[in-house]
Coordinates of C-alpha atoms and ligand atoms in Angstrom, one line a residue:
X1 CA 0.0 0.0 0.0
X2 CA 1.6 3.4 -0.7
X3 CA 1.1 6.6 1.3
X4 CA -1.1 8.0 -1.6
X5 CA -3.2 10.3 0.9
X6 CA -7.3 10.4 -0.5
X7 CA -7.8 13.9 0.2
X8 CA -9.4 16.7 -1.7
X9 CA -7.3 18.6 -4.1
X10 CA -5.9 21.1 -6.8
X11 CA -3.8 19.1 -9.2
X12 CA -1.2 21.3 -10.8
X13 CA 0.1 20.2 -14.2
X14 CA 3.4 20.7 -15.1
X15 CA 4.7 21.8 -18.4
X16 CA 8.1 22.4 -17.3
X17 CA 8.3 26.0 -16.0
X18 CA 10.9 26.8 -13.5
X19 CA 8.2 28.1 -10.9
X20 CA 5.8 25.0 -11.1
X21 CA 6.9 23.8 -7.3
X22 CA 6.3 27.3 -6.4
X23 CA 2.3 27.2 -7.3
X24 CA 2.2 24.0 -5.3
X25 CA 3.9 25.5 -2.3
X26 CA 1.2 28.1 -2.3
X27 CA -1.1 26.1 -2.5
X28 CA -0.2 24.3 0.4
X29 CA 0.5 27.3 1.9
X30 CA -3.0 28.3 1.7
X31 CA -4.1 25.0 3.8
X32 CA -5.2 23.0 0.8
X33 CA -3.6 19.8 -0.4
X34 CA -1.9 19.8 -4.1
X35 CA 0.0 17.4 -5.9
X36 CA 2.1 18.1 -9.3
X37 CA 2.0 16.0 -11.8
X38 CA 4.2 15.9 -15.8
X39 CA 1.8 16.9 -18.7
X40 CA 3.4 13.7 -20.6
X41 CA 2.2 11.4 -17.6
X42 CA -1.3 12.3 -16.9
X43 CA -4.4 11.1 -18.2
X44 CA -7.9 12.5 -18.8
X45 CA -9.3 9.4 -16.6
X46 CA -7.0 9.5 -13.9
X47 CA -8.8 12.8 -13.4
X48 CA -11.1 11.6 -9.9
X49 CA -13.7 13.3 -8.4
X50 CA -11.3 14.5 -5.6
X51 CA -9.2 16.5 -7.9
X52 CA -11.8 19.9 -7.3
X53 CA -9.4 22.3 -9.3
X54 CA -6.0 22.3 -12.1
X55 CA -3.7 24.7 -12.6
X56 CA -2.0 24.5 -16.1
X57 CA 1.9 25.9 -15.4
X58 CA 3.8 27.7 -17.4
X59 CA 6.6 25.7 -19.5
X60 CA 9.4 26.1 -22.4
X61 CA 7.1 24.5 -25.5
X62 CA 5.4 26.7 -27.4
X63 CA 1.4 25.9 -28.0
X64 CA 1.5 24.6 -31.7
X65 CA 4.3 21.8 -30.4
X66 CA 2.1 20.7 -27.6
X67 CA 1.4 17.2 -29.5
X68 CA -1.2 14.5 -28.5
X69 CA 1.1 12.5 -27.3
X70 CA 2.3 15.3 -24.7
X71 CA -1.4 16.3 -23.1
X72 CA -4.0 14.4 -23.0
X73 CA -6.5 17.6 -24.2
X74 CA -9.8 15.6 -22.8
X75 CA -8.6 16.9 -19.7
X76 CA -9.9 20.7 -20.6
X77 CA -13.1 19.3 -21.2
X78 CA -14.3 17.3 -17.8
X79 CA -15.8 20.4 -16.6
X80 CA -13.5 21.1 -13.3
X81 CA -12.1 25.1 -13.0
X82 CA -8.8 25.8 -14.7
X83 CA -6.4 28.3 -14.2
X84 CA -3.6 28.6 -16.8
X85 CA -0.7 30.2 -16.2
X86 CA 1.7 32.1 -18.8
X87 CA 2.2 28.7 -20.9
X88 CA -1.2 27.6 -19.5
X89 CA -2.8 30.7 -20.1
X90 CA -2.1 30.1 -24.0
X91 CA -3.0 26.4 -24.0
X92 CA -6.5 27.8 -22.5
X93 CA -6.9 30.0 -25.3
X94 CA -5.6 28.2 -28.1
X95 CA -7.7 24.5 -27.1
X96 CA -10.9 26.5 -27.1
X97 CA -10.8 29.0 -30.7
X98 CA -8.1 31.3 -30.2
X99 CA -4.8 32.4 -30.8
X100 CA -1.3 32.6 -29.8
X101 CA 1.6 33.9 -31.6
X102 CA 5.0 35.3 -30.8
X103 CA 4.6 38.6 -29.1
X104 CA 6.3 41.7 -30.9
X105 CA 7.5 42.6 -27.6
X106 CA 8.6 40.4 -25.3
X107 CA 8.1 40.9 -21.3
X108 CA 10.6 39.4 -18.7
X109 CA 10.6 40.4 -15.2
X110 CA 8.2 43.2 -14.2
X111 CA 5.3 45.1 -15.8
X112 CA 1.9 46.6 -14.7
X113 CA -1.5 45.5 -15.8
X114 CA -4.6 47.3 -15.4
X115 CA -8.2 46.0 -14.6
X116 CA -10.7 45.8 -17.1
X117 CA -13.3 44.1 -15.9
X118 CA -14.8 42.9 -12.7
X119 CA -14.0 39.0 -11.8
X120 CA -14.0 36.5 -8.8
X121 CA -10.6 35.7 -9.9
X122 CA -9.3 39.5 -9.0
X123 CA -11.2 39.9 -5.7
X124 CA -9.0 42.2 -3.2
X125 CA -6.4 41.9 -5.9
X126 CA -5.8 45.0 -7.2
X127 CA -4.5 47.8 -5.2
X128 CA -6.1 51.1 -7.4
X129 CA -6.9 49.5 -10.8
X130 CA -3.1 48.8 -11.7
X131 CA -0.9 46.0 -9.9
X132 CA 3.0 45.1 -10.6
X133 CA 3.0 41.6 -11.9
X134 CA 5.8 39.5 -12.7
X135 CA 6.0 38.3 -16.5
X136 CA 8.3 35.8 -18.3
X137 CA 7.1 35.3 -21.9
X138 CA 7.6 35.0 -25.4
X139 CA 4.9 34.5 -27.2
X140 CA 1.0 35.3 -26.0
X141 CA -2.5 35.1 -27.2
X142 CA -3.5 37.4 -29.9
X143 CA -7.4 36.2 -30.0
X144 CA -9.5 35.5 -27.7
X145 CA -11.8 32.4 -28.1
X146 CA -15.6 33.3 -28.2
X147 CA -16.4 32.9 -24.5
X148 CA -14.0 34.4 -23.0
X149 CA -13.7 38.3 -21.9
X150 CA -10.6 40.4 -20.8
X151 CA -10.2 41.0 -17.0
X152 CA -6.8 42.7 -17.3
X153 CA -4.0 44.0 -19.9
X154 CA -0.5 45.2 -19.5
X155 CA 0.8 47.6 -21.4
X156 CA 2.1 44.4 -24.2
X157 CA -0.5 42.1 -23.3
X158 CA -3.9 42.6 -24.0
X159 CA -4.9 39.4 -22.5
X160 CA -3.1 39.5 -19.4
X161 CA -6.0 38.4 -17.5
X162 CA -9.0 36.2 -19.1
X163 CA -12.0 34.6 -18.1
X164 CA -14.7 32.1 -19.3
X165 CA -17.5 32.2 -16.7
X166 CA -19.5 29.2 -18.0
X167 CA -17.1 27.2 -17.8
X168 CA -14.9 28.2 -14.9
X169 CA -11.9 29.1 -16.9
X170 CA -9.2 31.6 -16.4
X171 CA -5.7 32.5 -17.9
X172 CA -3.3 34.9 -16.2
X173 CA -0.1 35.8 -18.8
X174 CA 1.9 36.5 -15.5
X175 CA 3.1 34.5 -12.6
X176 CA 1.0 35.2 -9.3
X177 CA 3.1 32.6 -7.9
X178 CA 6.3 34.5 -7.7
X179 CA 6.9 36.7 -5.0
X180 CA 7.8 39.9 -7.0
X181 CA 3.8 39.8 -8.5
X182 CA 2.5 42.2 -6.2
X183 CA -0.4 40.2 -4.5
X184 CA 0.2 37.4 -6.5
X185 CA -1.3 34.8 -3.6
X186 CA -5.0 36.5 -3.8
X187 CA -5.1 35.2 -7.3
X188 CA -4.7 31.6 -6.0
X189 CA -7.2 31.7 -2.8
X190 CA -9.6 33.4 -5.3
X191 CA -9.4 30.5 -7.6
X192 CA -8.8 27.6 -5.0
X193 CA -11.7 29.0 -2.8
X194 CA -14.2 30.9 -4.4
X195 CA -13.9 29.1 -7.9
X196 CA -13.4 25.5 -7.0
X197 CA -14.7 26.3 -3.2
X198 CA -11.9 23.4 -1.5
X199 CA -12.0 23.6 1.7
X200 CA -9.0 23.8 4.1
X201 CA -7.6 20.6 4.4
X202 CA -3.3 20.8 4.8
X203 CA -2.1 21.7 8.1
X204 CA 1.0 20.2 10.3
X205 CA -1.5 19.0 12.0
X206 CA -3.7 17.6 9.6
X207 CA -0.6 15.9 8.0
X208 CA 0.9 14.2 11.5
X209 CA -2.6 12.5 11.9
X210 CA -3.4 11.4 8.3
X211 CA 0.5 9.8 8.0
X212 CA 0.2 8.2 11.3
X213 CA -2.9 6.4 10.4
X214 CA -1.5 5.4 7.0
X215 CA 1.7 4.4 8.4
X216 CA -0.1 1.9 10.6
X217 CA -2.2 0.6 7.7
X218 CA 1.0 -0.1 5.9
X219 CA 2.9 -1.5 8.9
X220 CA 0.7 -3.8 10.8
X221 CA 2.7 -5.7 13.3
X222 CA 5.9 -5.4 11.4
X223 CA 9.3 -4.1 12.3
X224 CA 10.9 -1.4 10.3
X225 CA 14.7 -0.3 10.1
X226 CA 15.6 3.6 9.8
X227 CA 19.0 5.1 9.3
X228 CA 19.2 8.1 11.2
X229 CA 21.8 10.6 10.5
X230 CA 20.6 13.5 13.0
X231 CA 19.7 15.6 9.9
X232 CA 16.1 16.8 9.7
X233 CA 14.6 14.5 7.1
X234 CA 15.8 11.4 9.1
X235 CA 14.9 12.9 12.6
X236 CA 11.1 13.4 11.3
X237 CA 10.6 10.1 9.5
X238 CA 11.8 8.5 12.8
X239 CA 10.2 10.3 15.4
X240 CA 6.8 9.7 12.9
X241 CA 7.1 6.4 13.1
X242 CA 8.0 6.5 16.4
X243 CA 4.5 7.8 17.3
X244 CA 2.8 5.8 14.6
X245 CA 4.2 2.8 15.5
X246 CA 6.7 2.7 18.9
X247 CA 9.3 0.4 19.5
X248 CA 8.3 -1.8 16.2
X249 CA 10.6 1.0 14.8
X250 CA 14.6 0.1 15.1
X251 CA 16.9 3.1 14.4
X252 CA 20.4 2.6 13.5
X253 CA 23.2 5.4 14.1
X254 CA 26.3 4.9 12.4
X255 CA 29.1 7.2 14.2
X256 CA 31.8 7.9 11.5
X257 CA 33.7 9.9 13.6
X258 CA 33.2 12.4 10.8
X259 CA 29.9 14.1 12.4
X260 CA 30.4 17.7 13.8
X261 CA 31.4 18.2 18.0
X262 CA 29.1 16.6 19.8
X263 CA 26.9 15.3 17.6
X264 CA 26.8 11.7 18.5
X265 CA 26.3 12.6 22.2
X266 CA 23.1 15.0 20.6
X267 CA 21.7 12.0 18.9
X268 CA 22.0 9.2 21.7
X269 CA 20.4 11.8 24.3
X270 CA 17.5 13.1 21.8
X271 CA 16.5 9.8 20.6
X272 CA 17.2 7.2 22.8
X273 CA 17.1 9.4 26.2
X274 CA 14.7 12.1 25.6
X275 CA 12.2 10.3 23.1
X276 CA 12.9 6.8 24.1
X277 CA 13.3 5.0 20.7
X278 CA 15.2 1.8 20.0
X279 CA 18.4 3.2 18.9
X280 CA 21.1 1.1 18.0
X281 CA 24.3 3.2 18.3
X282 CA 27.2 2.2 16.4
X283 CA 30.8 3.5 17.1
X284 CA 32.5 2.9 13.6
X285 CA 34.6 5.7 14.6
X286 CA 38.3 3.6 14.3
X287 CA 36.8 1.4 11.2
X288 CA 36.5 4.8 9.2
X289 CA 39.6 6.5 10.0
X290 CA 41.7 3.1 9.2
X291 CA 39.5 2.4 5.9
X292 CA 40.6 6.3 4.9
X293 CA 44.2 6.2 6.0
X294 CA 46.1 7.9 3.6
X295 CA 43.7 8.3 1.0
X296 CA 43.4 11.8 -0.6
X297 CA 41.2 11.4 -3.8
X298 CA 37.6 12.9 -3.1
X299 CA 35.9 10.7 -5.3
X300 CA 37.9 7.8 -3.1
X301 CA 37.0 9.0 0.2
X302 CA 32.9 9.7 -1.1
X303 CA 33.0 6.1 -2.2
X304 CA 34.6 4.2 0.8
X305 CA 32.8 6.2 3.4
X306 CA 29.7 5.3 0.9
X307 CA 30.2 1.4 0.9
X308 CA 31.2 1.1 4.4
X309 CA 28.4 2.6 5.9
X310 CA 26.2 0.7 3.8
X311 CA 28.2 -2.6 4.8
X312 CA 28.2 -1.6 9.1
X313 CA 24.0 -0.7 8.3
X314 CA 23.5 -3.9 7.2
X315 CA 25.6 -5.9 9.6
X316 CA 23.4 -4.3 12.7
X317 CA 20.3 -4.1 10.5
X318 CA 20.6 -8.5 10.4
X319 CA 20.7 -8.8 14.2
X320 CA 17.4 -7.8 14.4
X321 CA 15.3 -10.7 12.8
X322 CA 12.4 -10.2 11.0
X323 CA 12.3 -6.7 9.7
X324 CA 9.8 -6.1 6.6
X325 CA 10.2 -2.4 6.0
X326 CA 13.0 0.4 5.5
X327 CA 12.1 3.6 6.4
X328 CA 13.4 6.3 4.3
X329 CA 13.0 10.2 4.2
X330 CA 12.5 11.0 0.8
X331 CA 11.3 14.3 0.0
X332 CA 8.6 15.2 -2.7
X333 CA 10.7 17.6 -4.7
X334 CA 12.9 14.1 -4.9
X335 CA 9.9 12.8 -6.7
X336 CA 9.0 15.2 -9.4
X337 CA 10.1 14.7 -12.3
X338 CA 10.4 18.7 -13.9
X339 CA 13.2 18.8 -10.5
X340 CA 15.6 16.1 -12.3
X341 CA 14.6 17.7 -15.5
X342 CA 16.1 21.2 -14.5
X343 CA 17.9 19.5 -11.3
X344 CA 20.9 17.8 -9.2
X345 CA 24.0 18.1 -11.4
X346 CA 25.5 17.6 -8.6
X347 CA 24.9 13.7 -8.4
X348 CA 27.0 13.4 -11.4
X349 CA 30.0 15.5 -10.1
X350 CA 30.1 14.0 -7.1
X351 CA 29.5 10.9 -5.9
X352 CA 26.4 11.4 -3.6
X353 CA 26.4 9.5 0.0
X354 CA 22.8 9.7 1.8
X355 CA 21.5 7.7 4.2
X356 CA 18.7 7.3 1.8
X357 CA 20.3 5.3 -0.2
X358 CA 20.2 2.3 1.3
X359 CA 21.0 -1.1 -0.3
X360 CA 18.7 -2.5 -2.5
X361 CA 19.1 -6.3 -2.5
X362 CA 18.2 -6.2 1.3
X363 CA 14.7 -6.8 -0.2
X364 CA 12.8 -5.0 2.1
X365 CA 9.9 -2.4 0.8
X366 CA 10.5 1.1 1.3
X367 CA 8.1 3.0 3.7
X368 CA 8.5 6.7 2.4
X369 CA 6.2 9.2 5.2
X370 CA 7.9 12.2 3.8
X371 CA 7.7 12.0 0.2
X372 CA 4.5 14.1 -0.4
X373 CA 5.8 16.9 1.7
X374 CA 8.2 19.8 0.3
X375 CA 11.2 20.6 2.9
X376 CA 9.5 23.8 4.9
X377 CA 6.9 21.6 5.4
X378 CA 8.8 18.8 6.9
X379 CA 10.3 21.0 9.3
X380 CA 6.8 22.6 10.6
X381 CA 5.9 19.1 10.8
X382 CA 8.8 18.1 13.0
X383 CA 7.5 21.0 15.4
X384 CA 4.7 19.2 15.4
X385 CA 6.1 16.2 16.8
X386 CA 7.9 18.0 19.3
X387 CA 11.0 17.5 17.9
X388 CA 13.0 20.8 18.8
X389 CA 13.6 24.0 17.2
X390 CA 17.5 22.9 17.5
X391 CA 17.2 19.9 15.1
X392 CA 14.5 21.2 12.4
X393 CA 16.8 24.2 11.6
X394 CA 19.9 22.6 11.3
X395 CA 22.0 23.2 8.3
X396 CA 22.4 20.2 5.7
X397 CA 25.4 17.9 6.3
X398 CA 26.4 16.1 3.8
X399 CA 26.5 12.6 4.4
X400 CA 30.6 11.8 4.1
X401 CA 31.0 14.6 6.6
X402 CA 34.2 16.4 7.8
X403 CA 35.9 14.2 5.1
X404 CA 35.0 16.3 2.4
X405 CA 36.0 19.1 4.5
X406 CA 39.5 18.3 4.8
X407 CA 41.3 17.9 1.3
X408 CA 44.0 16.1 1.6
X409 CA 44.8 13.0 3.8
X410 CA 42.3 12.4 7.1
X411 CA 43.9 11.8 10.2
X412 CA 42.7 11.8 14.0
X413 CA 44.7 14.9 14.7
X414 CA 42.8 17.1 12.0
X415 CA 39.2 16.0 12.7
X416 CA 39.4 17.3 16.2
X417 CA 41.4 20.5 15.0
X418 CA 38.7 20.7 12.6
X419 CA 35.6 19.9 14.9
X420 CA 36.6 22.7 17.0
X421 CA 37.4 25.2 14.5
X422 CA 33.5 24.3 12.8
X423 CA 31.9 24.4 16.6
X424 CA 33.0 27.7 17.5
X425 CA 32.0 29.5 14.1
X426 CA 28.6 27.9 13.8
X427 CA 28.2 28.9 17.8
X428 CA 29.4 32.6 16.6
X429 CA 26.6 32.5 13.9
X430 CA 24.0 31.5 16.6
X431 CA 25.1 33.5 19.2
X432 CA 24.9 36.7 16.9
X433 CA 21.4 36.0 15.4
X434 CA 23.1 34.4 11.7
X435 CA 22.9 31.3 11.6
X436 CA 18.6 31.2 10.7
X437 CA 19.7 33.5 7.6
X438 CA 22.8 31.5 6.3
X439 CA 21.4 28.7 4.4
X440 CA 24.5 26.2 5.1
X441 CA 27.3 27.6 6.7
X442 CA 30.7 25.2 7.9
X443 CA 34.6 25.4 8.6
X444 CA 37.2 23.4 6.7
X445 CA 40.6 22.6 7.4
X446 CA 43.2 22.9 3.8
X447 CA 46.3 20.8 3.5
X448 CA 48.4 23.7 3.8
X449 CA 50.5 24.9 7.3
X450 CA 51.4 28.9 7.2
X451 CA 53.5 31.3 8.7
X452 CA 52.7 33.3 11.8
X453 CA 53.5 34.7 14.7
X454 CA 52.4 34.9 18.0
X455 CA 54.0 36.6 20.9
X456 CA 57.5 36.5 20.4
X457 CA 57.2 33.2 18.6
X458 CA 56.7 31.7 14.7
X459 CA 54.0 29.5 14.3
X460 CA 53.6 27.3 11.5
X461 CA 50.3 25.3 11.2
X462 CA 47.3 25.0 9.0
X463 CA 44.6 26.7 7.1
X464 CA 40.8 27.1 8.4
X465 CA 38.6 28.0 5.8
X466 CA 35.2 29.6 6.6
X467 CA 32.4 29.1 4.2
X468 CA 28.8 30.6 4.7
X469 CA 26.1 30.7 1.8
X470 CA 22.7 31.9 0.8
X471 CA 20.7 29.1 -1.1
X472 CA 17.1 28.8 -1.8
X473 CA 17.8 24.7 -2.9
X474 CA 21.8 23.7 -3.0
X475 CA 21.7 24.1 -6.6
X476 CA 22.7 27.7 -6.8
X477 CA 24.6 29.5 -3.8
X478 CA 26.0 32.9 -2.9
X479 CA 28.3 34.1 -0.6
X480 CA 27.0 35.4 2.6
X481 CA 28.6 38.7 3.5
X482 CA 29.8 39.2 7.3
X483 CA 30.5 43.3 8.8
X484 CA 34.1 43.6 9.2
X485 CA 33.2 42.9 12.9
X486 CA 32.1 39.5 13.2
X487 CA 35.1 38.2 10.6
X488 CA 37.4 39.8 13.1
X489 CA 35.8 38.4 15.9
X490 CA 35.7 34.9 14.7
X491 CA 39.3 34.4 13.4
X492 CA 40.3 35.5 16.6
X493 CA 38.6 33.2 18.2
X494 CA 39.7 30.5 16.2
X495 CA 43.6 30.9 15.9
X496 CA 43.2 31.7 19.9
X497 CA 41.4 29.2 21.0
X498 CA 42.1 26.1 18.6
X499 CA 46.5 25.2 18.7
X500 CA 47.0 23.7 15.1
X501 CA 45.4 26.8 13.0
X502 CA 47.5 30.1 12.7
X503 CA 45.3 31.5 10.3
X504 CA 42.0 31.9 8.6
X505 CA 40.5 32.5 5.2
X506 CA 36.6 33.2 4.1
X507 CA 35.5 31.3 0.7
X508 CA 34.0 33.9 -1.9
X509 CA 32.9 32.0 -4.5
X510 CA 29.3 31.6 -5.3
X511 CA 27.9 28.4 -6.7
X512 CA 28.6 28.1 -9.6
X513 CA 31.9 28.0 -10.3
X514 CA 32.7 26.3 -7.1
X515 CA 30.2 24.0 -5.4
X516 CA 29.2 24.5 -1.8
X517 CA 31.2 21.4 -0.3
X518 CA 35.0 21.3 -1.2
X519 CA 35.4 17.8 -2.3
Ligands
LIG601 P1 27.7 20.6 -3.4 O1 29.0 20.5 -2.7 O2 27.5 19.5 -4.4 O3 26.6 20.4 -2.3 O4 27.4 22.0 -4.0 C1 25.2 20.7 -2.4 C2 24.5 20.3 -1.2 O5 24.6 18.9 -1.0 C3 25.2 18.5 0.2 N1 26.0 17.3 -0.1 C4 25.6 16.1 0.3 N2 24.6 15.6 0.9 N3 25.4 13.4 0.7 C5 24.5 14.3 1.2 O6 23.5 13.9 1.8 C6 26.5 13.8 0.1 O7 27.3 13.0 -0.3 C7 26.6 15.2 -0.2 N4 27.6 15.9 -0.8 C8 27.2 17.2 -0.8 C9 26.0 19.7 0.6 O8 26.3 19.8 2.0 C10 25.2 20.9 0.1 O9 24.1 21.1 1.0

């Protein structure tokens, strides 16, 4: 049985556009339940009668390519409201009699449109008759079909907001699901609540008790087996199943001795101590280190630290007899297909280690709690399971750990150099109200030793670099930039309070060119 939840919702089909994840976040966001499916996948009949609303996105194609084979076009005619956006404004137009064509000029990024008409679509929408909007197209409609009537125009586009009353239909030509369109959100309540009229149905709340109930559907009597990292997507899959199903749930936490100061005390005390689960803590600590002895190639270290965790999981995961389930904390964006489309180079420049992973020919099925939710929503979620504020807003750690933050050769010595040196900045960023606006922030310890002095006397030791970025997804980062102040503080700290580092240095690069880990 899957965790397919039967709820009321808007389906949101997606043609590709970069902001199609967006309109489902917003959905959400407005307390209704949305799932996103590829035009190429879905079918008129799959169409049931919970689905009370669709919103066509926007997308690359152009209308007149949009074959049979890539939209099923029976699904414009089962008499549920639409709402196209940009590309799905044109498909709305050019299915029922109208036009579209390339526009003579095109808008990207911001213009103003100006009411027309009177709709439920534009209810509290516009502040005095004229509204920025955000716009990202190329072509656009140049005729109207028959039924429908203009609501709003922009300056280049006539049709910048369109209705068809009988049949519940509406276009907009810009994106209300982008924060830059100035009231963008009223467009969406107006069309998930007064035109389809859904009712409120996606809360934390709602979600804890409609995934406990399915989990213990799916689970019976049966035991299941979680890798738990600390991270946030682990912690919330196991505390969810800790409270949909109690100690059948087995958790297994594999110490590397790569994990960040403290963090395998952090673990034990949380979940074993505080929230009383069966954890199974390993201490692989020496059979890491000797496996990476001298070994310097990234790819290398990614893939032993990959294997071996995969070969200690299963070792403990055996002792306990009779499992039937994994438990694993895939996310939804993991799911969607436009995300791989547009998504993860990173897998293929680096050998990716997760705790998700986990082996295959263990032949156990996969129970997957998370993998409707997108990541804000997992974290409200784990405040709803009382899991604390500390864990939900942790930065991501990659699985290998500290080992990709030491190029060069791993040794004892430098983990705890480097532990320390990573404790004290992410306690700097905390303790000076930071670290909630740096999306992953860490400190890494290069294969280099430098000159200094200090007091009378030369020093010669290694290099701490300091990275800090702003992300909306991993894919793309910046550079956070610290006041003068806080640099000054923090590499005094540092070279004071940790022996082995005489000097420190603060990554500028943005991703891309460099990526956020360095190895
Ligand atoms: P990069 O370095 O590829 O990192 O720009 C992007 C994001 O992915 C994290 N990362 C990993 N996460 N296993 C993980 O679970 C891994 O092997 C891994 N490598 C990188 C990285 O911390 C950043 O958030």
């Amino acid at each position: 049985m899957s965790l397919d939840l039967n709820l009321d919702k808007i389906l949101i089909i997606d043609f590709g556009s970069q902001f199609t994840q967006l309109i489902a976040r917003r959905v959400r966001e407005l307390g209704v339940f949305s799932e996103l499916v590829s035009h190429k996948k879905i079918k008129s009949f799959q169409i049931k009668q919970n689905i009370k609303g669709i919103i066509l996105s926007g997308g690359p194609l152009n209308v007149y390519q949009l074959k049979n084979n890539l939209f099923d076009k029976k699904i414009l005619k089962l008499g549920i409201p639409i709402l196209g956006i940009c590309f799905g404004h044109q498909i709305l137009s050019k299915f029922h009699g109208g036009k579209v064509k390339k526009s003579k000029h095109r808008e990207f990024g911001l213009a103003k449109i100006f009411k027309r008409n009177k709709s439920l679509l534009i209810k509290n929408f516009f502040k005095k008759k004229i509204n920025k909007v955000w716009m990202s197209h190329a072509d656009q409609v140049s005729r109207l079909p028959k039924s429908f009537k203009v609501i709003a125009s922009s300056e280049n586009s006539k049709f910048a907001i369109v209705e068809s009353k009988i049949e519940k239909f509406f276009g907009v030509q810009f994106h209300p699901e982008v924060t830059h369109t100035e009231n963008g959100k009223k467009i969406i309540s107006n069309f998930i609540f007064l035109i389809c009229k859904i009712k409120r149905n996606w809360s934390s709340k709602s979600q804890k008790i409609q995934l406990i109930k399915k989990i213990r559907l799916q689970i019976g009597t049966n035991k299941v087996i979680c890798a738990l990292s600390g991270g946030v997507d682990s912690s919330v899959v196991a505390q969810l199943l800790n409270k949909a199903i109690g100690k059948q749930l087995y958790c297994i936490f594999v110490n590397t001795g790569l994990l960040r100061k403290n963090e395998e005390k952090q673990v034990v005390a949380t979940f074993k101590k505080k929230l009383k689960m069966n954890l199974i803590y390993v201490n692989a600590e020496k059979e890491f280190i000797r496996k990476l002895t001298n070994v310097s190639d990234p790819e290398k270290k990614r893939i032993i630290i990959g294997n071996l965790f995969i070969k200690i999981f299963e070792r403990y995961a055996k002792k306990i007899k009779n499992v039937k389930f994994l438990a694993q904390g895939t996310l939804y964006p993991d799911l969607i297909e436009s995300k791989s489309v547009t998504g993860s180079q990173t897998s293929k420049i680096k050998s990716h280690h997760n705790v998700g992973g986990l082996p295959k020919k263990m032949k156990l099925k996969l129970v997957e709690p998370l993998k409707l939710l997108f990541k804000d929503e997992v974290r409200k979620l784990g405040l709803e399971l009382n899991l604390s504020r500390d864990i939900i807003s942790r930065h991501p750690f990659p699985g290998p750990g500290l080992a990709i933050r030491m190029p060069g050769i791993i040794n004892k010595e430098k983990i705890n150099i480097l532990k320390e040196a990573d404790h004290y900045f992410i306690q700097a960023l905390k303790d000076h109200g930071l670290y909630n606006k740096i999306w992953q922030a860490y400190a890494a310890l290069l294969p280099v030793k430098t000159v200094g002095v200090m007091g009378d006397n030369r020093t010669y030791e290694y290099l701490c670099l300091l990275r800090a970025i702003t992300s909306e997804d991993g894919m793309t980062a910046d550079f956070f930039e610290f006041k003068k102040s806080f640099s000054q503080m923090i590499s005094n700290k540092i070279v004071n309070s940790i022996r082995g580092i005489n000097r420190v240095v603060y990554d500028i690069t943005s991703k891309p060119p460099s990526t956020i880990e360095l190895e």
